[in-house]
XYZ file of C-alpha atoms in Angstrom:
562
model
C -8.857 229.843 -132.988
C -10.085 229.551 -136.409
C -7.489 227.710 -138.541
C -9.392 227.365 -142.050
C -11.940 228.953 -143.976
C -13.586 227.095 -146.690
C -16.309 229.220 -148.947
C -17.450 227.847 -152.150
C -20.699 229.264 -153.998
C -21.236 232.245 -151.904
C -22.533 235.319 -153.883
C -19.231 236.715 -155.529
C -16.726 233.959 -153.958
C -16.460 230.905 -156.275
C -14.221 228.839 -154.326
C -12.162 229.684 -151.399
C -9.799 227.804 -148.720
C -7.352 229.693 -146.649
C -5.851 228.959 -143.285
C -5.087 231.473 -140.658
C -2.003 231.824 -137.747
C -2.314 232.861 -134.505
C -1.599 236.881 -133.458
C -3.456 239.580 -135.055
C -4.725 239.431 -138.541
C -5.126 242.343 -140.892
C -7.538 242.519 -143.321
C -8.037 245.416 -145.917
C -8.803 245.918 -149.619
C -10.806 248.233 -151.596
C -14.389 249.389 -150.834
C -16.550 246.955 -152.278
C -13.874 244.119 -152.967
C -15.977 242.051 -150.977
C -14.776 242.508 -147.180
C -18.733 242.010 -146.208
C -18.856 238.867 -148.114
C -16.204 237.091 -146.282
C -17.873 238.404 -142.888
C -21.158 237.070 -144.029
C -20.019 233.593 -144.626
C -18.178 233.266 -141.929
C -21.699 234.521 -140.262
C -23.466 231.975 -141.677
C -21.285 228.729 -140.481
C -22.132 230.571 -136.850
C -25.762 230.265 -137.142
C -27.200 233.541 -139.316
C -30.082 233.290 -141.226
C -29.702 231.604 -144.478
C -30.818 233.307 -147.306
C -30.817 231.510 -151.112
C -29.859 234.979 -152.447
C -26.440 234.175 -151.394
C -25.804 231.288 -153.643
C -23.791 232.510 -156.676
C -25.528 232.404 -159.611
C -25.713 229.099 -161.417
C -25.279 227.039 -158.898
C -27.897 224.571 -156.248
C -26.162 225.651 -153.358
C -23.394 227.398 -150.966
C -21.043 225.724 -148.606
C -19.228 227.269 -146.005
C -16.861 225.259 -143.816
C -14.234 226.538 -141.015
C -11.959 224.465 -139.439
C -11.282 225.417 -135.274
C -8.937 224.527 -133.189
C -9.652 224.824 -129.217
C -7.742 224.529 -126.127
C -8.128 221.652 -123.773
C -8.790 223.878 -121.236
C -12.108 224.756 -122.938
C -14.441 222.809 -120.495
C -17.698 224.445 -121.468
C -17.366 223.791 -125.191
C -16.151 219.947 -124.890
C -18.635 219.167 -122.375
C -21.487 221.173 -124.387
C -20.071 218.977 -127.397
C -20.052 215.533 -125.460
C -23.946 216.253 -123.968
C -25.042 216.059 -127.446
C -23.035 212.879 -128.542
C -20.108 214.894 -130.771
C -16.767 214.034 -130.415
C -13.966 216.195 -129.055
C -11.878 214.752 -131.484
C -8.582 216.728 -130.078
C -10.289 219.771 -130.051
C -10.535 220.166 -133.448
C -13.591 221.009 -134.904
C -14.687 221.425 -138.287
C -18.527 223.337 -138.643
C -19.773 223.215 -141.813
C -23.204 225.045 -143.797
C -24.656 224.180 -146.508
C -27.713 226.371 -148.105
C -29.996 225.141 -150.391
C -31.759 227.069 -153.446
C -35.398 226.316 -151.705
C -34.074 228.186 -148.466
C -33.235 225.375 -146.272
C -30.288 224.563 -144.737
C -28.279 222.247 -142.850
C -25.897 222.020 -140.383
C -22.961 219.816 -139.327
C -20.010 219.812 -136.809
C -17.560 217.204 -136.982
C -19.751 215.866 -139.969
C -22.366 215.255 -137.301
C -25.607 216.826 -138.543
C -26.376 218.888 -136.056
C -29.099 221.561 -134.926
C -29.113 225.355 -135.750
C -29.293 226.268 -132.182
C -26.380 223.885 -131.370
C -24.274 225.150 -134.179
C -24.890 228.447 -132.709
C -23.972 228.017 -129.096
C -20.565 226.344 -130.071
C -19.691 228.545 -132.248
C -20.695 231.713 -130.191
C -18.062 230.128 -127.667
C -15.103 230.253 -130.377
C -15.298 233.790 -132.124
C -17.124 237.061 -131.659
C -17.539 239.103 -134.846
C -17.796 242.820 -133.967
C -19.288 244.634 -136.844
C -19.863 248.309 -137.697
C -23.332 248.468 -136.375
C -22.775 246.805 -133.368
C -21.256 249.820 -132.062
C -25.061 250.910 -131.188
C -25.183 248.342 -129.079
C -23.019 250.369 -126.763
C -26.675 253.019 -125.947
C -28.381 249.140 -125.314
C -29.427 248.762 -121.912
C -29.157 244.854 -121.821
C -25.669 245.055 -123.709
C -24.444 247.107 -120.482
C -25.885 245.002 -117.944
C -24.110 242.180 -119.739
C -20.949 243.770 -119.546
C -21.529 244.633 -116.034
C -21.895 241.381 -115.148
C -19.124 239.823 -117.378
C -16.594 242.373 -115.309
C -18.232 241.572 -111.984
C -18.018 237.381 -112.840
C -22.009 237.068 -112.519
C -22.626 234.306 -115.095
C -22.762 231.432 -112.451
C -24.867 233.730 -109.683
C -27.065 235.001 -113.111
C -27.694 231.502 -114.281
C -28.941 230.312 -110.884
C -31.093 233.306 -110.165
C -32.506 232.793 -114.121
C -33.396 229.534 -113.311
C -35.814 230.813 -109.954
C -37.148 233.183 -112.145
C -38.152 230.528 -115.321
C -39.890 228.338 -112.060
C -41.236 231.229 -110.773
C -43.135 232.881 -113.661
C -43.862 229.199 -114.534
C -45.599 229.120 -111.337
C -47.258 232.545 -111.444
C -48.758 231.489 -114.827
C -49.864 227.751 -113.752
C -51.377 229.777 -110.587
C -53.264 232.005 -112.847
C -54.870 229.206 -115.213
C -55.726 227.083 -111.877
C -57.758 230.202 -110.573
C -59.365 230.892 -114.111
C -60.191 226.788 -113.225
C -61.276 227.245 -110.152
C -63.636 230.132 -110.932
C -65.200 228.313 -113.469
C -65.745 225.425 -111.200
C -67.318 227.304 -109.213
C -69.461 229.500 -110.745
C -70.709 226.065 -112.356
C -70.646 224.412 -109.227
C -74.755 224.409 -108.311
C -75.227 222.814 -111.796
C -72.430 219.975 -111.822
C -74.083 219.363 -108.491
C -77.277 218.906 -109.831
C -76.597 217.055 -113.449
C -74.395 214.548 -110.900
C -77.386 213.820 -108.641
C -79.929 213.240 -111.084
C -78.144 211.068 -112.993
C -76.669 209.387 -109.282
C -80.739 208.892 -108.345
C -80.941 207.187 -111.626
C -78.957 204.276 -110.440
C -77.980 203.253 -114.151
C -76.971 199.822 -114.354
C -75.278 199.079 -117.895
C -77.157 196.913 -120.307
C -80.294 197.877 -118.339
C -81.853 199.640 -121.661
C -81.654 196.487 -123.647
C -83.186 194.269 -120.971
C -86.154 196.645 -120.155
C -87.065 197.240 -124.172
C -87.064 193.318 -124.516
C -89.824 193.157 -121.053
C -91.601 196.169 -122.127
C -92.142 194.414 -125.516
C -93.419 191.170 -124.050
C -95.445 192.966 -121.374
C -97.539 195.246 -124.110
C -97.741 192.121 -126.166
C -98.575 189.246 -123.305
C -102.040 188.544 -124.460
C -101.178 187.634 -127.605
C -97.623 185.624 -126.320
C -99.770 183.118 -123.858
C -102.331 182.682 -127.056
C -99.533 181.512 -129.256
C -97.976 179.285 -126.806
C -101.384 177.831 -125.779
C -101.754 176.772 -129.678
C -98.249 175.573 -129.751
C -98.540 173.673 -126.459
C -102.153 171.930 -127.669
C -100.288 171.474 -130.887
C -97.895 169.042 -128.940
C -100.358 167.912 -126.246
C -103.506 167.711 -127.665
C -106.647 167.944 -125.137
C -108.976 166.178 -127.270
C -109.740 161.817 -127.065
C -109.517 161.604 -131.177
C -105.881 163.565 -131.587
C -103.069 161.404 -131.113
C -99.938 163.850 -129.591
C -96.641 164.011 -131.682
C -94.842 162.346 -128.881
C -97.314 159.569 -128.758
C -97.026 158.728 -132.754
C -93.389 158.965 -132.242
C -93.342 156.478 -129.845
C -95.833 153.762 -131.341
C -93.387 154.246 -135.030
C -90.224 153.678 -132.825
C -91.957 150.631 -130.996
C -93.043 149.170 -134.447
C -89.619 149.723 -136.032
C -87.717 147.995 -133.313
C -89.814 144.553 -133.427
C -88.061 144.618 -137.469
C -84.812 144.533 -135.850
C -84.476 141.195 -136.148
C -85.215 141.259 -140.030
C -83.352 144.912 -141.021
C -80.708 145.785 -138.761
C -80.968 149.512 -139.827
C -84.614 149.869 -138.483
C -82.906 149.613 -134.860
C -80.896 152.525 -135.648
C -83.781 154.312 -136.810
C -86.139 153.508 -133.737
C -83.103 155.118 -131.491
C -83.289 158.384 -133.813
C -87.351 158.496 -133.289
C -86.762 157.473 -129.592
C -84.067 160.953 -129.309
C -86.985 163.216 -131.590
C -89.380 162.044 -129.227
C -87.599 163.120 -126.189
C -86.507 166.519 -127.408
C -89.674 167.435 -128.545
C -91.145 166.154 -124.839
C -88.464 168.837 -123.892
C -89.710 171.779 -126.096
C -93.181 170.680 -125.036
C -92.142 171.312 -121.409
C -90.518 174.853 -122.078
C -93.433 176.299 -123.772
C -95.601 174.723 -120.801
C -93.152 176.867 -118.263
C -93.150 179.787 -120.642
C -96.988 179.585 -121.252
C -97.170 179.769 -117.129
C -94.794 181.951 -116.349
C -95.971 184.749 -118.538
C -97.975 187.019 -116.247
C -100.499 189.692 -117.364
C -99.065 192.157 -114.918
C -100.473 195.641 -115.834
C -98.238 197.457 -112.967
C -94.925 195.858 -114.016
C -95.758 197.482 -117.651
C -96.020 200.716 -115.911
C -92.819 200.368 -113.755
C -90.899 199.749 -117.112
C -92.550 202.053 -119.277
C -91.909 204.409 -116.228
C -88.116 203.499 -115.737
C -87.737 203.607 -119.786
C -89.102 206.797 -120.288
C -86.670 208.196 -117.330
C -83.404 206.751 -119.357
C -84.730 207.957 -122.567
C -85.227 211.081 -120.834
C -81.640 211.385 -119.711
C -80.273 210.152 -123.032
C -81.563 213.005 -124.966
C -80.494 215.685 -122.204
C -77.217 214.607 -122.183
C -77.061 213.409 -125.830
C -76.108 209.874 -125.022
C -76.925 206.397 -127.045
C -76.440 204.164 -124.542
C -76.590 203.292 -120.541
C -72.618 203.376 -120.334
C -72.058 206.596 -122.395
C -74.429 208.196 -119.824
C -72.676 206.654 -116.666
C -69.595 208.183 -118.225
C -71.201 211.865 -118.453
C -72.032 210.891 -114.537
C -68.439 210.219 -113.645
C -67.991 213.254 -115.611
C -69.614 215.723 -113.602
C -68.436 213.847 -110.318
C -64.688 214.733 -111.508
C -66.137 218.116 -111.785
C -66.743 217.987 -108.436
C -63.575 216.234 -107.224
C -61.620 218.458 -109.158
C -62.764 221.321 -107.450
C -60.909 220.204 -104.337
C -57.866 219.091 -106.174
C -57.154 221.860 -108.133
C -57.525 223.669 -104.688
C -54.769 221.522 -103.364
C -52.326 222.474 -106.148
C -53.599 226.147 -106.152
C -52.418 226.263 -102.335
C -49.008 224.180 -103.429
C -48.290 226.971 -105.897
C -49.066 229.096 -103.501
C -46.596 228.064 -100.968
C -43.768 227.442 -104.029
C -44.602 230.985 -105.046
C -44.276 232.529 -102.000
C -40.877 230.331 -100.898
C -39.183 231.159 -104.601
C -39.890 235.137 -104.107
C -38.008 234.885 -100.812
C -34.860 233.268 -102.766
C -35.306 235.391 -106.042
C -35.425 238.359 -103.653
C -31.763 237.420 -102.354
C -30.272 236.163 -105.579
C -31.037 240.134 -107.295
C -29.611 241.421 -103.678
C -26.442 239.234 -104.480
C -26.367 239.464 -107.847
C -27.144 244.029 -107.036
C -23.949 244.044 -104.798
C -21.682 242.733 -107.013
C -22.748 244.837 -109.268
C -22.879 247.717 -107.316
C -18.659 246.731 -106.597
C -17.952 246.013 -109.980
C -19.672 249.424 -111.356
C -16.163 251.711 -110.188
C -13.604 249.231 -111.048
C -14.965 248.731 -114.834
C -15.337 252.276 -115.009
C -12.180 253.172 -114.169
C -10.430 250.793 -116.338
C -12.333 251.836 -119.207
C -11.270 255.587 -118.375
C -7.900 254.071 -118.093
C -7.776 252.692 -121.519
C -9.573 255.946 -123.059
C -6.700 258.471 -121.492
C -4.506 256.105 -123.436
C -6.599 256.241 -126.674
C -5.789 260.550 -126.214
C -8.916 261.297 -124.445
C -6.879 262.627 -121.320
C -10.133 264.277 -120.117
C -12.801 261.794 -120.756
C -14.776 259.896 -117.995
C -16.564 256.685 -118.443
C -19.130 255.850 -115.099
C -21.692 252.921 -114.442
C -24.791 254.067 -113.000
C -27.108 251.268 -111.206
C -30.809 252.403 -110.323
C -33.396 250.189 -109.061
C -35.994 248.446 -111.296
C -39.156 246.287 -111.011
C -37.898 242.812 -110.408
C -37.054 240.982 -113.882
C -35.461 238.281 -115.697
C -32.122 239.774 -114.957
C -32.502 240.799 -111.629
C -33.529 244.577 -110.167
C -31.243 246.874 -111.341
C -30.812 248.960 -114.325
C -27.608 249.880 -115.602
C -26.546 252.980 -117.632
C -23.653 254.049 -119.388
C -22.378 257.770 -118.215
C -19.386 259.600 -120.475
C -17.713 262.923 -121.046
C -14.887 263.884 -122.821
C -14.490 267.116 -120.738
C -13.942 265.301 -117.150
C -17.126 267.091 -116.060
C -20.705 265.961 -115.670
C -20.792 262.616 -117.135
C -24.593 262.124 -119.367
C -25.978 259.296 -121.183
C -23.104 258.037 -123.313
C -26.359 257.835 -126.229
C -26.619 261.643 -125.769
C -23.020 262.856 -126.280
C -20.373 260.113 -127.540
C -19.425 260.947 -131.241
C -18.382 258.143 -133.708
C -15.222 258.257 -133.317
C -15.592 258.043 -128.933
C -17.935 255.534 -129.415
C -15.461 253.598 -131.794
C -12.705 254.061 -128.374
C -15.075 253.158 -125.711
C -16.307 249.931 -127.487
C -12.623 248.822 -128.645
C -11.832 249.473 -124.643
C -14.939 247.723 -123.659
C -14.468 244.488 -126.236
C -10.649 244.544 -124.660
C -11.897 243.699 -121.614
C -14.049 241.473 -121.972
C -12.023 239.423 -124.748
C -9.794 238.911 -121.557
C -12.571 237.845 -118.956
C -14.241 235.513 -121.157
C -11.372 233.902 -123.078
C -12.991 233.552 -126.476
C -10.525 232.078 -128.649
C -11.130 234.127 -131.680
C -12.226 238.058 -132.002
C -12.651 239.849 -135.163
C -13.576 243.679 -135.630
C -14.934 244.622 -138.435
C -13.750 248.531 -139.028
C -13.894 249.569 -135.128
C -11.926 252.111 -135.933
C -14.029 253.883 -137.778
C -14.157 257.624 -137.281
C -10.532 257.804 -135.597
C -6.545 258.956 -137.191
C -3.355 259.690 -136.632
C -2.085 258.968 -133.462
C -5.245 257.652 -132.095
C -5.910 255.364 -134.910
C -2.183 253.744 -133.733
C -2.798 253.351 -130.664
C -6.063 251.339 -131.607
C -3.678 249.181 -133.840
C -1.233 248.740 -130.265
C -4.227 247.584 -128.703
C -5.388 245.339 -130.933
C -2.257 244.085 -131.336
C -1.864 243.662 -127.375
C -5.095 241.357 -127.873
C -3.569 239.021 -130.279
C -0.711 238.409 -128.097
C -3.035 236.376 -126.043
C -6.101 235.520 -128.273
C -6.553 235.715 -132.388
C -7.845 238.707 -133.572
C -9.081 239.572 -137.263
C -8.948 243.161 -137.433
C -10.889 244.459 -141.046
C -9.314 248.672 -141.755
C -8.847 250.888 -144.169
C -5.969 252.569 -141.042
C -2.850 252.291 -142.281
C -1.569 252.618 -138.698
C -4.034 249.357 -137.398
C -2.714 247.999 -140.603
C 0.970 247.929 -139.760
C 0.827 246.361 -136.546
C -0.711 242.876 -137.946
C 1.474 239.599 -137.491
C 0.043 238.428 -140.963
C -1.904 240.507 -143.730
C -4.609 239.587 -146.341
C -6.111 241.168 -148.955
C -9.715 241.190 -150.193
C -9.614 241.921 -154.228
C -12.473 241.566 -156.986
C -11.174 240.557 -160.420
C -13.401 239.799 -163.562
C -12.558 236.361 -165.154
C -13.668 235.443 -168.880
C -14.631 236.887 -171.479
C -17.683 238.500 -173.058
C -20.975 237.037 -172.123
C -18.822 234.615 -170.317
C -17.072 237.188 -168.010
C -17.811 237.030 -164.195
C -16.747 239.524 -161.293
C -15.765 237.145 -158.283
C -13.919 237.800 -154.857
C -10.483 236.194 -153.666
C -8.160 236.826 -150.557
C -4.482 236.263 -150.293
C -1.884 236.536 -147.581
C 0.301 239.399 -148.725
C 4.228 238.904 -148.866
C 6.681 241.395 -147.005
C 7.111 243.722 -150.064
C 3.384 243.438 -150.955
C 2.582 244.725 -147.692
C 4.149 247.927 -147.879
C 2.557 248.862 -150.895
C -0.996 247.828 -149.333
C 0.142 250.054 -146.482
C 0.943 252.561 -148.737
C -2.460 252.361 -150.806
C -4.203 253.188 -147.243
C -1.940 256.364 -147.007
C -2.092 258.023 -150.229
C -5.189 256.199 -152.315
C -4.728 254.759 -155.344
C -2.110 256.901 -156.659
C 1.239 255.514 -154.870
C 4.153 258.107 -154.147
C 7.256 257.302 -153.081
C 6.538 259.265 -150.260
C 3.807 257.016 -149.196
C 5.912 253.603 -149.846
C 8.857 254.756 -147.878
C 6.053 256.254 -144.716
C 4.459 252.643 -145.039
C 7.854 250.929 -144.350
C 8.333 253.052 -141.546
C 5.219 251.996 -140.147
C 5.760 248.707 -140.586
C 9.456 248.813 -139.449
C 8.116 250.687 -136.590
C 5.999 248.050 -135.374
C 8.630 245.270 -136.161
C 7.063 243.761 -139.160
């Protein structure tokens, strides 16, 4: 139940905190004292839309806080609390809103922040607001099946066959993309075939490129390679009787600087350095030799490389590649292609089979979930019949009608609303329900299911709209039969509704300050004993109270033992 309100900053409400019993709670005041306002705060700490127009003027931001107090049989609530790491805390829980001037908001429970969408679930399980336009939902297809299926204790059958039909159309949509796949695949299939074979004839090998440019370059330049190392090897080796070789003169200076070892130690030192030179440069002698002989004029191994070049260049360009291993990528590229084609027909035959296996079970979920709603049809028509006779339509009838519908999201069956006030043939309850019936059959409807669902809190905002007299009392005794086993805010300008509350509060504007200074804001107060017969008697005459009017109001209100 909801124990406290807290509003501060909220278009005409300054700054608010009241606490609520148990039972049913009246609520009434003049048109335009601000009834809406309270509604739409208490809206907002449930998850509406926040808007920055309803921060009072002059200030950064609204807060709206309510304080709740839930059963410990409430399973569903502590253990949706718990999955998201919020305490139970007793079963108190305090859900707060704050709005910012920029739009935002944010949301808290327990002074956890928390999630819009959580706020809303949590909340939707602790109070139902019922406002004056919600009455339309009653001509709303998927607001009937929902009733339907609250009477005929669906939920758990409804959430199970929900979940086959979210895998299912899943499924159905995977199937469709891996047959758009496929398709394509295929109808590039003779291509991928033949981009993967040309480059698999290819036989890349990675840093071939690099090795075959640094060949090709010594190949178209071996004439003038074997004339340079020729010089270089003379150079070291001369041929002729008159040249002495480098190697030579190194050794006769190392010989010569050794015999002066005995006179200047360091010469020794020195001969061993010449005596190293001399060797190395025997060394680089000998390499040039092997180079020198090894470099072969080969004409057809230019050809075979320019050949082999040209074909990688060749592929490089077509598939717009730098490098050997960028095109052996684009090859295992178009061999995936190939692969994939098989693989995706794997999973298009799984989802075949999954397809095929969850139509079986959707098809006897809806036949479940179609008989018990088929049973449940006459029983929750008759009580609502039931509850209209006693709302003084003697004569009316109220009938479910199921037909049979294209398989959906909510099973095969749509459900329509049939009512007469005559007794005879029952139409569209869109098509011949005036305000006033419409008012009866939702207030009998929302009875019902306050009692199958067990929502803590209900609150009607004006249901009785378009009803009077005797009828408009018997709405307050059912009402009032509601709060003996659930709280129930109950918002009328009915003096009879009125006089059946357990506790009454009035909405009133009043302008504080002065001058430029002066501001209209809204307050609500619990009403005393004698303050509640004049209210009562301000919804039976207007504002002009006779003492005909106070002494019918305590009659009222004696009558219904307040």
């Amino acid at each position: 139940m909801l124990k406290t309100l807290s509003v501060k900053n909220y278009v005409l409400i300054d700054s608010l905190e009241i606490d609520f019993p148990e039972g049913l709670i009246i609520i009434t005041g003049q048109t335009g004292a601000g009834k809406s306002i309270l509604l739409g705060a208490l809206s907002l700490v449930m998850g509406a839309k926040a808007d920055a127009s309803a921060i009072a003027e002059g200030a950064d931001s609204c807060v709206v806080e309510a304080v709740f107090g839930c059963s410990e049989n409430d399973t569903a609530t502590r253990e949706l609390l718990e999955a998201n790491d919020l305490e139970w805390d007793g079963g108190s829980l305090i859900v707060r809103r704050v709005v910012y001037r920029s739009g935002r908001s944010r949301s808290f429970i327990n002074d956890c922040p928390v999630q819009l969408q959580l706020l809303s679930s949590v909340t939707s399980r602790l109070i139902d607001i019922h406002s004056q336009h919600q009455s339309l939902q009653l001509c709303d297809r998927s607001f009937q099946l929902s009733v339907l299926d609250h009477f005929a204790g669906n939920s758990g059958l409804l959430a199970e066959y929900r979940t086959l039909w979210n895998e299912h159309q899943k499924l159905v949509s995977e199937r469709k993309e891996l047959r758009l796949k496929l398709e394509r695949l295929s109808a590039e299939k003779d291509y991928n075939e033949a981009q993967f074979q040309q480059l698999d004839e290819a036989r890349l090998i990675e840093g071939e490129l690099e090795e075959l440019e640094t060949e090709q370059r010594q190949l178209s330049n071996v004439e003038e390679i074997k004339e340079t190392l020729c010089r270089a090897e003379s150079s070291l080796e001369p041929e002729r009787d008159d040249c002495t070789s480098p190697s030579m003169a190194l050794k006769e200076c190392s010989n010569m600087l050794s015999r002066l070892r005995e006179y200047l130690p360091e010469a020794e030192e020195l001969s061993s350095r010449l005596d190293s030179v001399r060797i190395e440069l025997d060394d680089i002698a000998s390499e040039i030799s092997s180079l020198n002989s090894g470099m072969d004029a080969s004409p057809e191994r230019l050809e075979q490389v320019e050949d082999r070049l040209g074909l990688l260049y060749d592929l490089m360009k077509k598939h717009n590649c730098r490098t050997i291993e960028e095109l052996v990528e684009t090859r295992e590229r178009y061999s995936s292609y190939l692969f994939d084609s098989g693989d995706l027909q794997d999973r298009l035959d799984a989802a075949d089979a999954r397809i095929s296996e969850l139509e079986k079970q959707l098809d006897k979920s809806a036949e479940a979930l179609s008989t018990r709603r088929a049973g449940a049809a006459g029983p929750l028509g008759k009580a609502v019949t039931d509850s209209l006779a006693f709302l003084e339509l003697d004569r009316a009838v109220f009938e479910i009608r199921l037909a049979p519908v294209q398989t959906g999201p909510d099973g095969r069956d749509a459900v329509s609303f049939l009512f007469t006030s005559t007794g005879r043939n029952a139409v569209d309850v869109s098509r011949c329900a005036s305000g006033g019936e419409i008012s009866r059959i939702m207030l009998s409807l929302k009875a019902l299911m306050a009692g199958l669902t067990a929502m803590p809190t209900l609150i009607f905002d004006e249901i009785d709209t378009g009803v009077s007299g005797s009828v408009a009392a018997k709405m307050g005794n059912m009402i009032c039969r509601m709060g003996r086993s659930m709280q129930v805010f109950a918002i009328t300008h009915l003096p009879q509704v009125a006089a059946q509350g357990d506790a009454h509060y009035v909405v009133e504007k009043k302008t504080e300050g002065e001058g430029n200074d002066a501001r209209t804001l809204s307050h609500i107060r619990e009403l005393g004993s004698e303050e509640r017969v004049f209210e009562v008697a301000r919804l039976l005459s207007g504002a002009s109270l006779s003492d005909e009017a106070v002494a019918n109001a305590r009659a009222l209100l004696a009558e219904s033992g307040r």
